[in-house]
Amino acid sequence: MSLAAPVVPDPTRVRAHEGLGAHWPAILQVSPLLLCVLDAQGRITEASQAWLQRIGRRADAVLGRRPCDFMTDNSASDLQRFSGPTGVLGSLRDHPCDWRHPDGGVLSMHLTTLAQRDERGRPTSILCVFEDFTERQELTQRLEHASRSDSLTGAWTRAWFSELLRVQMNQGRADGPPACLLLMQAEHFRELNDTCGHSVGDAALCSIVATLRRLVREGDCIGRLSGASFAVLMPGAGLQAAHPLVERVRRALGDLEIRHSGYQRHIEARYALIELQADDTPESALARAEHAVSGRRRAVSGPRA
């Protein structure tokens, strides 16, 4: 049986780290980098002012604590997988972790660690270097949301609504809960745009979506399929449970009145409600609903007394 040769630390690097260690307090006071230093037990012994300001903590609140104490539960559990028997972090590079901010927010950072070791290779301290990705992640999330939602009304685009339909169908095949799809086609919007201008028509479309949001259940999804065509996906609702919601939507939208420079009209729309079937695809379900709505009389509610 062959034995692996013992790891012998480079004496030059050991002396360099020892010399640098004495200057950590001064370095961390002025460094613009997000840094902290851990001892052999993984407790924070030093921290840069830049890092403390970013995580919203005072030095006396973090010194003597472990980094995991300030992370989200998922990140703390994940980071424990990289800790040795003494709880000291191993060598990490750009490891993602989320930090709890005192204001209730979450900071997204990448963590890189570098261990200073003694002559026997045991860690004596660990330098933690953080890179803040919070703003980048927030921007990415905003861009993703913008690509999936209609820029005018905020409803989901047809493409993303179809993906949500696909997810619901896959869940339905596995779990079996019913789901319904409501399609609504508002009428006379070409006349409205020609008579009053597109700004008035746009405002009416936004009012329709705002009304739908007010009436649908939490977890229901609203999509704008085309110009004045909207859909609502109702997971967990069969036809019997969905009908009362459809009636509330019909009455509320019928009560919306457009008035502009002498022009006056209540919202008129065609409605179709279908239950998703086991063999449906997003394309077939939307096609069935659109075929059904094309043959319906438009519904309108006049002003209430």
mmCIF file of C-alpha atoms in Angstrom:
data_model
loop_
_atom_site.group_PDB
_atom_site.id
_atom_site.type_symbol
_atom_site.label_atom_id
_atom_site.label_comp_id
_atom_site.label_asym_id
_atom_site.label_seq_id
_atom_site.Cartn_x
_atom_site.Cartn_y
_atom_site.Cartn_z
ATOM 1 C CA MET A 1 0.000 0.000 0.000
ATOM 2 C CA SER A 2 1.430 3.384 -1.017
ATOM 3 C CA LEU A 3 1.007 6.453 1.153
ATOM 4 C CA ALA A 4 0.435 9.926 -0.267
ATOM 5 C CA ALA A 5 3.192 12.380 0.491
ATOM 6 C CA PRO A 6 2.236 14.865 3.233
ATOM 7 C CA VAL A 7 1.335 18.383 2.165
ATOM 8 C CA VAL A 8 4.141 20.759 3.064
ATOM 9 C CA PRO A 9 3.059 24.422 3.013
ATOM 10 C CA ASP A 10 5.298 26.864 1.199
ATOM 11 C CA PRO A 11 7.244 28.638 4.007
ATOM 12 C CA THR A 12 7.391 31.799 1.939
ATOM 13 C CA ARG A 13 3.586 31.962 1.671
ATOM 14 C CA VAL A 14 3.169 31.165 5.357
ATOM 15 C CA ARG A 15 5.472 34.021 6.358
ATOM 16 C CA ALA A 16 3.746 36.355 3.893
ATOM 17 C CA HIS A 17 0.304 35.566 5.386
ATOM 18 C CA GLU A 18 1.652 35.940 8.910
ATOM 19 C CA GLY A 19 3.053 39.362 8.074
ATOM 20 C CA LEU A 20 -0.170 40.433 6.376
ATOM 21 C CA GLY A 21 -2.310 39.207 9.257
ATOM 22 C CA ALA A 22 -0.948 41.854 11.588
ATOM 23 C CA HIS A 23 -2.169 44.559 9.249
ATOM 24 C CA TRP A 24 -5.735 43.218 8.703
ATOM 25 C CA PRO A 25 -7.471 45.752 10.989
ATOM 26 C CA ALA A 26 -5.956 48.732 9.169
ATOM 27 C CA ILE A 27 -6.532 47.192 5.743
ATOM 28 C CA LEU A 28 -10.175 46.387 6.451
ATOM 29 C CA GLN A 29 -10.903 49.903 7.696
ATOM 30 C CA VAL A 30 -9.998 51.492 4.355
ATOM 31 C CA SER A 31 -10.630 48.701 1.843
ATOM 32 C CA PRO A 32 -13.525 49.277 -0.572
ATOM 33 C CA LEU A 33 -13.817 45.497 -0.950
ATOM 34 C CA LEU A 34 -16.441 43.375 0.804
ATOM 35 C CA LEU A 35 -14.254 41.318 3.137
ATOM 36 C CA CYS A 36 -14.297 39.495 6.461
ATOM 37 C CA VAL A 37 -11.840 37.229 8.260
ATOM 38 C CA LEU A 38 -12.741 34.019 10.137
ATOM 39 C CA ASP A 39 -10.770 32.240 12.840
ATOM 40 C CA ALA A 40 -10.044 28.512 12.956
ATOM 41 C CA GLN A 41 -13.553 27.842 14.339
ATOM 42 C CA GLY A 42 -15.243 29.790 11.540
ATOM 43 C CA ARG A 43 -16.122 32.850 13.661
ATOM 44 C CA ILE A 44 -15.830 36.363 12.268
ATOM 45 C CA THR A 45 -12.848 38.192 13.753
ATOM 46 C CA GLU A 46 -12.482 41.131 11.357
ATOM 47 C CA ALA A 47 -14.726 42.786 8.775
ATOM 48 C CA SER A 48 -14.268 45.607 6.289
ATOM 49 C CA GLN A 49 -16.384 48.707 6.764
ATOM 50 C CA ALA A 50 -17.600 48.318 3.181
ATOM 51 C CA TRP A 51 -18.967 44.828 3.911
ATOM 52 C CA LEU A 52 -20.578 45.894 7.196
ATOM 53 C CA GLN A 53 -22.315 48.806 5.481
ATOM 54 C CA ARG A 54 -23.540 46.576 2.640
ATOM 55 C CA ILE A 55 -25.090 43.961 4.948
ATOM 56 C CA GLY A 56 -26.463 46.659 7.266
ATOM 57 C CA ARG A 57 -24.726 45.454 10.447
ATOM 58 C CA ARG A 58 -22.442 46.983 13.068
ATOM 59 C CA ALA A 59 -19.106 45.374 13.868
ATOM 60 C CA ASP A 60 -20.189 44.426 17.387
ATOM 61 C CA ALA A 61 -23.192 42.585 15.936
ATOM 62 C CA VAL A 62 -21.121 40.294 13.693
ATOM 63 C CA LEU A 63 -17.784 39.771 15.463
ATOM 64 C CA GLY A 64 -17.684 36.372 17.118
ATOM 65 C CA ARG A 65 -20.574 35.103 14.988
ATOM 66 C CA ARG A 66 -20.500 32.753 12.005
ATOM 67 C CA PRO A 67 -21.401 33.964 8.473
ATOM 68 C CA CYS A 68 -24.276 31.460 8.339
ATOM 69 C CA ASP A 69 -25.967 33.348 11.194
ATOM 70 C CA PHE A 70 -26.762 36.165 8.771
ATOM 71 C CA MET A 71 -27.681 34.117 5.696
ATOM 72 C CA THR A 72 -31.059 32.870 4.569
ATOM 73 C CA ASP A 73 -31.900 29.358 5.751
ATOM 74 C CA ASN A 74 -31.306 27.820 2.322
ATOM 75 C CA SER A 75 -27.919 29.492 1.865
ATOM 76 C CA ALA A 76 -26.830 28.621 5.410
ATOM 77 C CA SER A 77 -27.727 24.945 4.900
ATOM 78 C CA ASP A 78 -26.035 24.900 1.527
ATOM 79 C CA LEU A 79 -22.845 26.455 2.906
ATOM 80 C CA GLN A 80 -22.626 23.864 5.682
ATOM 81 C CA ARG A 81 -21.928 21.241 3.023
ATOM 82 C CA PHE A 82 -18.595 22.953 2.354
ATOM 83 C CA SER A 83 -17.577 23.165 6.014
ATOM 84 C CA GLY A 84 -15.072 20.786 7.550
ATOM 85 C CA PRO A 85 -15.398 18.949 10.890
ATOM 86 C CA THR A 86 -14.536 22.119 12.801
ATOM 87 C CA GLY A 87 -17.090 24.172 10.898
ATOM 88 C CA VAL A 88 -14.419 26.062 8.941
ATOM 89 C CA LEU A 89 -15.238 26.804 5.324
ATOM 90 C CA GLY A 90 -13.184 25.043 2.690
ATOM 91 C CA SER A 91 -11.887 26.711 -0.433
ATOM 92 C CA LEU A 92 -14.779 28.273 -2.316
ATOM 93 C CA ARG A 93 -14.846 30.247 -5.534
ATOM 94 C CA ASP A 94 -17.798 32.400 -6.570
ATOM 95 C CA HIS A 95 -20.200 30.418 -4.395
ATOM 96 C CA PRO A 96 -23.691 32.009 -4.465
ATOM 97 C CA CYS A 97 -25.234 32.887 -1.089
ATOM 98 C CA ASP A 98 -28.094 35.097 0.056
ATOM 99 C CA TRP A 99 -27.845 37.381 3.087
ATOM 100 C CA ARG A 100 -30.653 38.661 5.281
ATOM 101 C CA HIS A 101 -30.637 42.457 5.542
ATOM 102 C CA PRO A 102 -32.063 44.051 8.715
ATOM 103 C CA ASP A 103 -34.636 45.929 6.612
ATOM 104 C CA GLY A 104 -36.154 42.617 5.524
ATOM 105 C CA GLY A 105 -34.519 42.474 2.102
ATOM 106 C CA VAL A 106 -32.204 39.818 0.744
ATOM 107 C CA LEU A 107 -28.735 40.461 -0.688
ATOM 108 C CA SER A 108 -27.366 38.125 -3.349
ATOM 109 C CA MET A 109 -23.593 37.662 -3.192
ATOM 110 C CA HIS A 110 -20.858 35.375 -4.458
ATOM 111 C CA LEU A 111 -18.349 34.132 -1.869
ATOM 112 C CA THR A 112 -14.699 33.236 -2.430
ATOM 113 C CA THR A 113 -12.560 31.993 0.483
ATOM 114 C CA LEU A 114 -8.807 31.727 0.981
ATOM 115 C CA ALA A 115 -7.389 29.843 3.990
ATOM 116 C CA GLN A 116 -4.198 30.755 5.835
ATOM 117 C CA ARG A 117 -2.649 27.528 7.179
ATOM 118 C CA ASP A 118 0.046 26.603 9.677
ATOM 119 C CA GLU A 119 3.078 24.394 9.048
ATOM 120 C CA ARG A 120 0.898 21.278 9.374
ATOM 121 C CA GLY A 121 -1.631 22.515 6.834
ATOM 122 C CA ARG A 122 -4.354 23.337 9.362
ATOM 123 C CA PRO A 123 -6.345 26.531 8.769
ATOM 124 C CA THR A 124 -5.599 29.322 11.187
ATOM 125 C CA SER A 125 -7.761 31.957 9.523
ATOM 126 C CA ILE A 126 -9.896 32.314 6.415
ATOM 127 C CA LEU A 127 -10.329 35.384 4.246
ATOM 128 C CA CYS A 128 -13.837 35.738 2.803
ATOM 129 C CA VAL A 129 -14.243 37.917 -0.280
ATOM 130 C CA PHE A 130 -17.780 38.845 -1.364
ATOM 131 C CA GLU A 131 -19.086 40.154 -4.670
ATOM 132 C CA ASP A 132 -22.515 41.759 -4.557
ATOM 133 C CA PHE A 133 -24.878 40.606 -7.304
ATOM 134 C CA THR A 134 -28.074 42.012 -5.785
ATOM 135 C CA GLU A 135 -28.595 44.823 -8.291
ATOM 136 C CA ARG A 136 -27.646 42.590 -11.205
ATOM 137 C CA GLN A 137 -30.066 39.902 -10.044
ATOM 138 C CA GLU A 138 -32.845 42.436 -9.531
ATOM 139 C CA LEU A 139 -32.205 43.806 -13.024
ATOM 140 C CA THR A 140 -32.278 40.288 -14.454
ATOM 141 C CA GLN A 141 -35.575 39.602 -12.705
ATOM 142 C CA ARG A 142 -37.050 42.860 -14.012
ATOM 143 C CA LEU A 143 -35.925 42.044 -17.546
ATOM 144 C CA GLU A 144 -37.361 38.530 -17.297
ATOM 145 C CA HIS A 145 -40.676 39.912 -16.033
ATOM 146 C CA ALA A 146 -40.719 42.549 -18.774
ATOM 147 C CA SER A 147 -40.138 39.888 -21.439
ATOM 148 C CA ARG A 148 -43.052 37.849 -20.082
ATOM 149 C CA SER A 149 -45.605 40.600 -19.476
ATOM 150 C CA ASP A 150 -47.501 42.917 -21.762
ATOM 151 C CA SER A 151 -45.906 46.372 -21.610
ATOM 152 C CA LEU A 152 -49.275 48.164 -21.650
ATOM 153 C CA THR A 153 -51.496 46.226 -19.256
ATOM 154 C CA GLY A 154 -49.014 44.153 -17.257
ATOM 155 C CA ALA A 155 -50.886 40.941 -18.082
ATOM 156 C CA TRP A 156 -48.822 37.953 -19.208
ATOM 157 C CA THR A 157 -48.013 37.756 -22.903
ATOM 158 C CA ARG A 158 -49.585 35.009 -24.990
ATOM 159 C CA ALA A 159 -46.252 33.158 -25.146
ATOM 160 C CA TRP A 160 -45.741 33.128 -21.375
ATOM 161 C CA PHE A 161 -49.424 32.443 -20.674
ATOM 162 C CA SER A 162 -49.069 29.373 -22.902
ATOM 163 C CA GLU A 163 -46.118 28.224 -20.798
ATOM 164 C CA LEU A 164 -48.198 28.661 -17.628
ATOM 165 C CA LEU A 165 -50.923 26.595 -19.284
ATOM 166 C CA ARG A 166 -48.362 23.898 -20.069
ATOM 167 C CA VAL A 167 -47.207 23.788 -16.428
ATOM 168 C CA GLN A 168 -50.811 23.503 -15.229
ATOM 169 C CA MET A 169 -51.512 20.699 -17.682
ATOM 170 C CA ASN A 170 -48.451 18.743 -16.556
ATOM 171 C CA GLN A 171 -49.480 19.159 -12.918
ATOM 172 C CA GLY A 172 -53.035 18.171 -13.765
ATOM 173 C CA ARG A 173 -51.889 14.928 -15.393
ATOM 174 C CA ALA A 174 -49.903 14.092 -12.264
ATOM 175 C CA ASP A 175 -52.274 15.252 -9.531
ATOM 176 C CA GLY A 176 -55.586 15.375 -11.296
ATOM 177 C CA PRO A 177 -57.024 18.738 -10.100
ATOM 178 C CA PRO A 178 -59.392 20.408 -12.546
ATOM 179 C CA ALA A 179 -58.599 23.735 -14.162
ATOM 180 C CA CYS A 180 -60.650 26.120 -16.253
ATOM 181 C CA LEU A 181 -59.783 28.651 -18.915
ATOM 182 C CA LEU A 182 -61.855 31.795 -19.373
ATOM 183 C CA LEU A 183 -61.499 33.707 -22.632
ATOM 184 C CA MET A 184 -62.845 37.220 -23.068
ATOM 185 C CA GLN A 185 -62.920 39.173 -26.320
ATOM 186 C CA ALA A 186 -63.755 42.869 -25.847
ATOM 187 C CA GLU A 187 -65.692 44.453 -28.711
ATOM 188 C CA HIS A 188 -65.631 47.763 -30.617
ATOM 189 C CA PHE A 189 -62.027 48.667 -29.793
ATOM 190 C CA ARG A 190 -61.207 49.555 -33.386
ATOM 191 C CA GLU A 191 -64.101 52.000 -33.356
ATOM 192 C CA LEU A 192 -62.961 53.325 -29.971
ATOM 193 C CA ASN A 193 -59.397 53.894 -31.182
ATOM 194 C CA ASP A 194 -60.566 55.550 -34.412
ATOM 195 C CA THR A 195 -63.043 57.803 -32.610
ATOM 196 C CA CYS A 196 -61.253 58.706 -29.388
ATOM 197 C CA GLY A 197 -57.633 57.888 -30.098
ATOM 198 C CA HIS A 198 -55.362 55.072 -29.010
ATOM 199 C CA SER A 199 -54.658 56.628 -25.610
ATOM 200 C CA VAL A 200 -58.331 56.215 -24.644
ATOM 201 C CA GLY A 201 -58.363 52.662 -26.009
ATOM 202 C CA ASP A 202 -55.193 51.845 -24.104
ATOM 203 C CA ALA A 203 -56.701 53.212 -20.884
ATOM 204 C CA ALA A 204 -59.776 51.018 -21.408
ATOM 205 C CA LEU A 205 -57.600 47.912 -21.881
ATOM 206 C CA CYS A 206 -55.748 48.708 -18.665
ATOM 207 C CA SER A 207 -59.072 49.118 -16.861
ATOM 208 C CA ILE A 208 -60.148 45.674 -18.059
ATOM 209 C CA VAL A 209 -57.003 44.041 -16.676
ATOM 210 C CA ALA A 210 -57.254 45.994 -13.409
ATOM 211 C CA THR A 211 -60.845 44.762 -13.012
ATOM 212 C CA LEU A 212 -59.818 41.174 -13.706
ATOM 213 C CA ARG A 213 -57.028 41.396 -11.123
ATOM 214 C CA ARG A 214 -59.493 42.679 -8.547
ATOM 215 C CA LEU A 215 -61.899 39.790 -9.120
ATOM 216 C CA VAL A 216 -59.800 36.696 -9.770
ATOM 217 C CA ARG A 217 -58.503 34.443 -7.021
ATOM 218 C CA GLU A 218 -54.960 34.392 -5.760
ATOM 219 C CA GLY A 219 -53.042 32.022 -8.021
ATOM 220 C CA ASP A 220 -55.175 32.700 -11.102
ATOM 221 C CA CYS A 221 -53.229 33.921 -14.142
ATOM 222 C CA ILE A 222 -54.270 36.714 -16.514
ATOM 223 C CA GLY A 223 -52.953 36.904 -20.058
ATOM 224 C CA ARG A 224 -53.398 39.287 -22.956
ATOM 225 C CA LEU A 225 -53.605 37.042 -26.010
ATOM 226 C CA SER A 226 -53.984 39.761 -28.644
ATOM 227 C CA GLY A 227 -55.304 43.307 -28.998
ATOM 228 C CA ALA A 228 -58.496 43.132 -26.890
ATOM 229 C CA SER A 229 -58.493 39.405 -26.162
ATOM 230 C CA PHE A 230 -57.773 38.272 -22.601
ATOM 231 C CA ALA A 231 -57.625 34.928 -20.828
ATOM 232 C CA VAL A 232 -57.772 33.803 -17.209
ATOM 233 C CA LEU A 233 -56.339 30.460 -16.104
ATOM 234 C CA MET A 234 -58.079 29.136 -12.977
ATOM 235 C CA PRO A 235 -56.139 26.211 -11.465
ATOM 236 C CA GLY A 236 -58.098 23.877 -9.209
ATOM 237 C CA ALA A 237 -61.489 25.106 -10.427
ATOM 238 C CA GLY A 238 -63.975 22.984 -12.337
ATOM 239 C CA LEU A 239 -66.777 24.448 -14.428
ATOM 240 C CA GLN A 240 -69.201 24.588 -11.508
ATOM 241 C CA ALA A 241 -66.741 26.499 -9.311
ATOM 242 C CA ALA A 242 -65.652 28.791 -12.153
ATOM 243 C CA HIS A 243 -69.115 29.945 -13.289
ATOM 244 C CA PRO A 244 -69.717 32.368 -10.365
ATOM 245 C CA LEU A 245 -66.377 34.063 -11.029
ATOM 246 C CA VAL A 246 -67.234 34.408 -14.711
ATOM 247 C CA GLU A 247 -70.522 36.081 -13.797
ATOM 248 C CA ARG A 248 -68.758 38.522 -11.469
ATOM 249 C CA VAL A 249 -66.296 39.370 -14.229
ATOM 250 C CA ARG A 250 -69.076 39.814 -16.779
ATOM 251 C CA ARG A 251 -71.055 42.172 -14.533
ATOM 252 C CA ALA A 252 -68.019 44.188 -13.442
ATOM 253 C CA LEU A 253 -66.663 44.666 -16.956
ATOM 254 C CA GLY A 254 -70.139 45.477 -18.234
ATOM 255 C CA ASP A 255 -70.284 48.288 -15.679
ATOM 256 C CA LEU A 256 -67.117 49.880 -17.093
ATOM 257 C CA GLU A 257 -68.119 52.900 -19.131
ATOM 258 C CA ILE A 258 -65.952 54.770 -21.617
ATOM 259 C CA ARG A 259 -66.651 58.499 -21.922
ATOM 260 C CA HIS A 260 -64.621 60.868 -24.067
ATOM 261 C CA SER A 261 -65.663 64.095 -25.806
ATOM 262 C CA GLY A 262 -69.255 63.039 -26.251
ATOM 263 C CA TYR A 263 -68.423 59.393 -26.942
ATOM 264 C CA GLN A 264 -70.075 57.022 -24.472
ATOM 265 C CA ARG A 265 -70.129 53.224 -24.427
ATOM 266 C CA HIS A 266 -70.121 50.390 -21.909
ATOM 267 C CA ILE A 267 -67.625 47.597 -22.338
ATOM 268 C CA GLU A 268 -69.097 44.827 -24.464
ATOM 269 C CA ALA A 269 -67.426 41.441 -24.652
ATOM 270 C CA ARG A 270 -67.804 37.821 -25.673
ATOM 271 C CA TYR A 271 -66.965 35.125 -23.108
ATOM 272 C CA ALA A 272 -66.143 31.436 -23.280
ATOM 273 C CA LEU A 273 -65.327 29.083 -20.398
ATOM 274 C CA ILE A 274 -63.770 25.672 -20.953
ATOM 275 C CA GLU A 275 -62.369 22.989 -18.664
ATOM 276 C CA LEU A 276 -58.918 21.702 -19.539
ATOM 277 C CA GLN A 277 -58.836 18.092 -20.722
ATOM 278 C CA ALA A 278 -56.186 15.439 -20.129
ATOM 279 C CA ASP A 279 -55.126 15.409 -23.796
ATOM 280 C CA ASP A 280 -55.052 19.218 -24.150
ATOM 281 C CA THR A 281 -52.006 21.176 -25.189
ATOM 282 C CA PRO A 282 -51.762 24.957 -24.659
ATOM 283 C CA GLU A 283 -52.390 25.410 -28.368
ATOM 284 C CA SER A 284 -55.439 23.132 -28.488
ATOM 285 C CA ALA A 285 -56.970 24.616 -25.320
ATOM 286 C CA LEU A 286 -56.609 28.182 -26.562
ATOM 287 C CA ALA A 287 -57.943 27.167 -29.977
ATOM 288 C CA ARG A 288 -61.023 25.553 -28.370
ATOM 289 C CA ALA A 289 -61.673 28.643 -26.257
ATOM 290 C CA GLU A 290 -61.163 31.027 -29.175
ATOM 291 C CA HIS A 291 -63.488 28.939 -31.354
ATOM 292 C CA ALA A 292 -66.110 28.976 -28.593
ATOM 293 C CA VAL A 293 -65.903 32.716 -28.013
ATOM 294 C CA SER A 294 -66.220 33.485 -31.706
ATOM 295 C CA GLY A 295 -69.705 32.007 -31.725
ATOM 296 C CA ARG A 296 -70.992 33.757 -28.598
ATOM 297 C CA ARG A 297 -73.170 36.841 -28.457
ATOM 298 C CA ARG A 298 -71.484 39.765 -26.817
ATOM 299 C CA ALA A 299 -72.582 40.501 -23.255
ATOM 300 C CA VAL A 300 -73.128 43.977 -21.877
ATOM 301 C CA SER A 301 -74.512 45.379 -18.641
ATOM 302 C CA GLY A 302 -76.152 48.750 -18.720
ATOM 303 C CA PRO A 303 -75.807 51.365 -15.994
ATOM 304 C CA ARG A 304 -77.328 50.363 -12.683
ATOM 305 C CA ALA A 305 -80.142 52.324 -11.201
#
